[in-house]
mmCIF file of C-alpha atoms in Angstrom:
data_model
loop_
_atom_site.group_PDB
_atom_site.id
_atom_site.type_symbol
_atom_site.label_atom_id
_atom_site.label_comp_id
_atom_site.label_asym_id
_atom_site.label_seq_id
_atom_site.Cartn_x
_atom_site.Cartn_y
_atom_site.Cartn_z
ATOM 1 C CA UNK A 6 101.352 132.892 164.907
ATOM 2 C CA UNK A 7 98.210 131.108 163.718
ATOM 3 C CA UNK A 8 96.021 133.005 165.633
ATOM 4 C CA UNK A 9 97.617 136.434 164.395
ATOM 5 C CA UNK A 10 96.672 135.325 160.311
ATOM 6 C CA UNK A 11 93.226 133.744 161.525
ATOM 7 C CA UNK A 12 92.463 137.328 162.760
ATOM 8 C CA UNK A 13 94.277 139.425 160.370
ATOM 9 C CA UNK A 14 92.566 136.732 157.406
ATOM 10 C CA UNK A 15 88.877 137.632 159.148
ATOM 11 C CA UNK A 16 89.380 141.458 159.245
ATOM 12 C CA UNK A 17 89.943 141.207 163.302
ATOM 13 C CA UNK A 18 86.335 139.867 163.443
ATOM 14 C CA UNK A 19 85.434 139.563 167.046
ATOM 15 C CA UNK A 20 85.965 135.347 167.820
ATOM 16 C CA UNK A 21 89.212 135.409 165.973
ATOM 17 C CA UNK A 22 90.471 138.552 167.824
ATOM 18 C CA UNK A 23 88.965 137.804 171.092
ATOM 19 C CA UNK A 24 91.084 134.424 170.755
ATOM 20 C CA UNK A 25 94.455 136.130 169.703
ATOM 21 C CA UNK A 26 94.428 138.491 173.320
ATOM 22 C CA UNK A 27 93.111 135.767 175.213
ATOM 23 C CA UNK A 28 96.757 134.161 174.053
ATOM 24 C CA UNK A 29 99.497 133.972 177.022
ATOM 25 C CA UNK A 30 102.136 135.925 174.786
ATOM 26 C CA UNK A 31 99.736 138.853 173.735
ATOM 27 C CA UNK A 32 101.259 141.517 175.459
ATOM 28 C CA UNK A 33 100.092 144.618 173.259
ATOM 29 C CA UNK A 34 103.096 146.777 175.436
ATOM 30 C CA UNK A 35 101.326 146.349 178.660
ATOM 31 C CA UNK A 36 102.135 144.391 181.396
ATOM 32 C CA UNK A 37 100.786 140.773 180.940
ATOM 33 C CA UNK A 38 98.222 141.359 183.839
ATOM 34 C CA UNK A 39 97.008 144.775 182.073
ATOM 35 C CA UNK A 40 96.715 143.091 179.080
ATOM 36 C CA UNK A 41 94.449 140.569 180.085
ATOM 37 C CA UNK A 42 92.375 143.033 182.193
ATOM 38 C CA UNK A 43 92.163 145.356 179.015
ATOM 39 C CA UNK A 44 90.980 142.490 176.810
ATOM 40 C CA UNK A 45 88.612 140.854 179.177
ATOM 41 C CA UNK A 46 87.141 144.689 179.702
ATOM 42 C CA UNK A 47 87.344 145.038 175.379
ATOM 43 C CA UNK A 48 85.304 141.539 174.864
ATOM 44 C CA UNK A 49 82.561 142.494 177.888
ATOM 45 C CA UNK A 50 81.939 146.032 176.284
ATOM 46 C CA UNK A 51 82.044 145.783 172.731
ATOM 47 C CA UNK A 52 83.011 142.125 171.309
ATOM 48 C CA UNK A 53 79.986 140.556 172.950
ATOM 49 C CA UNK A 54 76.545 141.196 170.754
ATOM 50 C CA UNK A 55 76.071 143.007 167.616
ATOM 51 C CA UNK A 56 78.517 142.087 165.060
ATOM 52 C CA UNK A 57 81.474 145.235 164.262
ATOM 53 C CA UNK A 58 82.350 146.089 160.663
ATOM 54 C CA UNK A 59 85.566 145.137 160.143
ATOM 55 C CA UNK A 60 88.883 146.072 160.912
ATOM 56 C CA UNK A 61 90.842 147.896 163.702
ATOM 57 C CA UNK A 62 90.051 151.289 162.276
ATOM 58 C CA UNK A 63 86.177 150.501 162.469
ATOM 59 C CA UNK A 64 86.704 148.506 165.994
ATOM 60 C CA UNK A 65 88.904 151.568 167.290
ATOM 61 C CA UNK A 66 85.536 153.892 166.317
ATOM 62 C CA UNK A 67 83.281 152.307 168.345
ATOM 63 C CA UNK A 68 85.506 151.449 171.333
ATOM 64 C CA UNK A 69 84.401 153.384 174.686
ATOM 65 C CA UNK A 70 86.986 155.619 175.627
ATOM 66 C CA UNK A 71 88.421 154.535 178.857
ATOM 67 C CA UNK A 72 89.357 151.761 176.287
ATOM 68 C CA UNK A 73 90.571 154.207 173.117
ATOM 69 C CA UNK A 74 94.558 153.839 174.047
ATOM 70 C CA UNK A 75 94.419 149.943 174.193
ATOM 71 C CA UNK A 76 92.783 149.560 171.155
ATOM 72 C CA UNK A 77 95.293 152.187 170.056
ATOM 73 C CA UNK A 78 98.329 149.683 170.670
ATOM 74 C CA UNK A 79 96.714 146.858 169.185
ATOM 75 C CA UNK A 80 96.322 149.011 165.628
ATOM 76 C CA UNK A 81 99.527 150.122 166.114
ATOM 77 C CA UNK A 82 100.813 146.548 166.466
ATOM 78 C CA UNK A 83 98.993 144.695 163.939
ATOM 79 C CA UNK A 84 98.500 147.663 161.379
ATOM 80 C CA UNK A 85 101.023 146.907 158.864
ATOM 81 C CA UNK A 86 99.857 142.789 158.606
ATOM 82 C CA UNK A 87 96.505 144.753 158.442
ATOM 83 C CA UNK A 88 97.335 146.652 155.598
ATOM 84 C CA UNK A 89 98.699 144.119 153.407
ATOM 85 C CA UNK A 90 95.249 142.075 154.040
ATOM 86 C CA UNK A 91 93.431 145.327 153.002
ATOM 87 C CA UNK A 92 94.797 145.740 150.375
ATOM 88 C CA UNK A 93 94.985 142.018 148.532
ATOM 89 C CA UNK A 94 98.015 142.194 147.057
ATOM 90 C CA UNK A 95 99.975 139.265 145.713
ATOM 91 C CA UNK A 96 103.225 139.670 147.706
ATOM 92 C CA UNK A 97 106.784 137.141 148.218
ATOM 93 C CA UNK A 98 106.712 134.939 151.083
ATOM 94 C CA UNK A 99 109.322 136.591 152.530
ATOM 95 C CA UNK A 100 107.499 139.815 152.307
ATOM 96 C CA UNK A 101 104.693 137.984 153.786
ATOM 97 C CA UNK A 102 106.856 136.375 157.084
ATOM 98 C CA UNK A 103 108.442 139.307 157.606
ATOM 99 C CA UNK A 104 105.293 140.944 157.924
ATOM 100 C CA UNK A 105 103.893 138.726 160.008
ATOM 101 C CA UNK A 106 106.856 138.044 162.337
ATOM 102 C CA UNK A 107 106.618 141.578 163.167
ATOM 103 C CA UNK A 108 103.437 141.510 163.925
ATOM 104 C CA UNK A 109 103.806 138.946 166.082
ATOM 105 C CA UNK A 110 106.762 140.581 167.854
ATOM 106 C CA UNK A 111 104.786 143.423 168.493
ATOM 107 C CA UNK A 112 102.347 141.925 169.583
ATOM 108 C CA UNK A 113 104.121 140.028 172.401
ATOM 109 C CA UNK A 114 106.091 142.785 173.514
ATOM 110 C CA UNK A 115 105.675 143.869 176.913
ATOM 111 C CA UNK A 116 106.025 146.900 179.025
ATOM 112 C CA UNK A 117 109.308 145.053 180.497
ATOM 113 C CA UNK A 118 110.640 142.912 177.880
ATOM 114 C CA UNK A 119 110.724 142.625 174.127
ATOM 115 C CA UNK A 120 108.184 140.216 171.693
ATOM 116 C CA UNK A 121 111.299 138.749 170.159
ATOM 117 C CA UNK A 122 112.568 137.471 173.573
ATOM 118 C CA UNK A 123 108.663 136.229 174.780
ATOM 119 C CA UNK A 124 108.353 134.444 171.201
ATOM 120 C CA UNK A 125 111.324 132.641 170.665
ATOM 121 C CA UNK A 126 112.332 131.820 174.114
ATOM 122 C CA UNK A 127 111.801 128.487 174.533
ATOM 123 C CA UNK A 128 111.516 125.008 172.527
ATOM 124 C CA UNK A 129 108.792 125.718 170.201
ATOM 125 C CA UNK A 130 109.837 128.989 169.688
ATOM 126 C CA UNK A 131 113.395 128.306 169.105
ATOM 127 C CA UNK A 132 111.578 125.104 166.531
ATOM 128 C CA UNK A 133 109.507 128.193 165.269
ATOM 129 C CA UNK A 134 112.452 130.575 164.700
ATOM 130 C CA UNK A 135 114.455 127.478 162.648
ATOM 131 C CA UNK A 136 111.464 126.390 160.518
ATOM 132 C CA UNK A 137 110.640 129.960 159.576
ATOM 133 C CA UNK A 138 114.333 131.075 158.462
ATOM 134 C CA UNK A 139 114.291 127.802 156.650
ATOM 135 C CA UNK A 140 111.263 129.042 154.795
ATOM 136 C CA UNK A 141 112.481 132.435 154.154
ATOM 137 C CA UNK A 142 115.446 130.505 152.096
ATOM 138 C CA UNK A 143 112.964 128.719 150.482
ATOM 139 C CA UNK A 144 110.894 131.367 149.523
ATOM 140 C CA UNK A 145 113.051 132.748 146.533
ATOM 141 C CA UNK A 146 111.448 129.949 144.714
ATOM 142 C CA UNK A 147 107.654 130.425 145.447
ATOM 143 C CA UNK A 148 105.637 133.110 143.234
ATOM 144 C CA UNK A 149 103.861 135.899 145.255
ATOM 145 C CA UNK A 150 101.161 134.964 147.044
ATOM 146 C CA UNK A 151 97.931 136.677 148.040
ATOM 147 C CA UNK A 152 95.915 136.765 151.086
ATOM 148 C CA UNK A 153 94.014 134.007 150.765
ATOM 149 C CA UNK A 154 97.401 131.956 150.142
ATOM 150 C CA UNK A 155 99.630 133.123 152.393
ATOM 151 C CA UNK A 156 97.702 131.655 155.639
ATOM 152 C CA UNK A 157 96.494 128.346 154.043
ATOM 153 C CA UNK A 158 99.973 127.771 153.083
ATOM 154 C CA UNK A 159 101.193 128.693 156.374
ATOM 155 C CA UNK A 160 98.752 126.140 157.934
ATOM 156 C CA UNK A 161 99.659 123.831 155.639
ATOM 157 C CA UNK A 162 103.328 123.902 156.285
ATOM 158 C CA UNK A 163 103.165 124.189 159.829
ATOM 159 C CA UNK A 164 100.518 120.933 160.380
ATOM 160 C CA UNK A 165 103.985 118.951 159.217
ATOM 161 C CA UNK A 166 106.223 119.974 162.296
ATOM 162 C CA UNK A 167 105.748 118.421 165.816
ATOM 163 C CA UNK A 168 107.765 119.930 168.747
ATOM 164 C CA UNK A 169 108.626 117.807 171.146
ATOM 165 C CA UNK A 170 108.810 118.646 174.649
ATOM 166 C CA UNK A 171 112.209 117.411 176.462
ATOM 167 C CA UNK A 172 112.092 116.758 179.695
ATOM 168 C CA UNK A 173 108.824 117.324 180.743
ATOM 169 C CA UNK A 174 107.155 114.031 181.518
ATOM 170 C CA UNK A 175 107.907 111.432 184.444
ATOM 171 C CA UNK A 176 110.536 108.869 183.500
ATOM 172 C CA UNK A 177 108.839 106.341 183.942
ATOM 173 C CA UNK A 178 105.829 107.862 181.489
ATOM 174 C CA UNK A 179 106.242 107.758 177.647
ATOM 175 C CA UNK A 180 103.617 109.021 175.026
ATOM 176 C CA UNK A 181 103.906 106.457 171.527
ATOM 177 C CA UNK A 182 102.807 106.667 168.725
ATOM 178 C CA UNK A 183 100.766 103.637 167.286
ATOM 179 C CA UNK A 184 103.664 101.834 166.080
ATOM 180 C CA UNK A 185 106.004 102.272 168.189
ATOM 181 C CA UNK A 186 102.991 101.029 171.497
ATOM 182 C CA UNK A 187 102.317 97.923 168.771
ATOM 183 C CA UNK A 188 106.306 97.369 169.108
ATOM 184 C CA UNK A 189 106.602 97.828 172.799
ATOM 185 C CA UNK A 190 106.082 95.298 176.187
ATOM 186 C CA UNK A 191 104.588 97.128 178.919
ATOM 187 C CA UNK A 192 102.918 96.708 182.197
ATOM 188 C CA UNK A 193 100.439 99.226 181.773
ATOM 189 C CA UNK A 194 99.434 101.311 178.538
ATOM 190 C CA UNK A 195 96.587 103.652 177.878
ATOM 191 C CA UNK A 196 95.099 104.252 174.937
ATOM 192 C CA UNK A 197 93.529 107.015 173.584
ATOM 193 C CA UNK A 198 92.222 107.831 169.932
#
């Protein structure tokens, strides 16, 4: 999700986009192999060099055409986010996450299986999912926001949540925080800062 407004915020400049399809959920409607081969073949022949103007419609210009229908799902994806972007608008958050939820969606929708199911699958997602239907309650209260708002107050309201991961570390392993290694008797820490 932060990935998506860092390259929707830059005007899908070429490091921010070439970071959002290296992502494992980017699907773009393709099968997550195509996808990768597509972007990989995308960043070799026309993200690499001379900076693009900005923007899909400009990047979808200049893309070779064996290329042309990718490209083609990726505007058709993230066109609407695009739009609002373009256009600088002050909008509601709720306009805003709804925008950019579907976006994301889209974006990690497959040829076999939907963005909604890829996104909010598992424990972050599900953490995702909670956090961002508590801010669409929340949002009533907020004035509209423009572009430049929207994603620093995104970032700044997601840098607050931590997900933690059940389950996936040896029982006999625990990550602490500062305090709670200062409060504990062990054999054997490590510490890293």
């Amino acid at each position: 999700m932060q990935l998506l407004l860092e390259a929707a915020e830059s005007g899908f400049a070429p490091v921010p986009l070439i970071a959002l399809l290296s992502h494992p959920l980017t699907r773009a409607r393709l099968a997550p192999g195509e996808c990768r081969k597509q972007a990989r073949a995308l960043e070799r022949k026309l993200l690499r060099g001379p900076r693009l103007q900005s923007g899909l419609d400009a990047l979808l210009e200049q893309t070779p055409p064996e290329l042309r229908p990718f490209v083609e799902g990726l505007r058709a994806c993230l066109r609407p986010l695009e739009m609002a972007f373009i256009r600088k608008e002050a909008l509601p958050l709720a306009d805003w996450l709804q925008l950019h939820i579907e976006a994301a969606e889209s974006l990690a929708t497959s040829d076999s299986e939907s963005g909604a199911a890829q996104l909010w699958a598992k424990e972050a997602g599900r953490a995702l999912s909670a956090l961002l239907a508590n801010w669409k309650e929340a949002a009533i209260h907020l004035p509209p926001l423009g572009p430049r708002d929207y994603p620093a107050l995104f970032a700044a309201l997601l840098s607050n949540e931590a997900v933690r991961l059940v389950g996936r570390a040896h029982p006999r392993l625990q990550i602490l925080s500062p305090l709670e290694a200062r409060l504990s008797q062990v054999d054997f820490a490590i510490l890293d800062r």
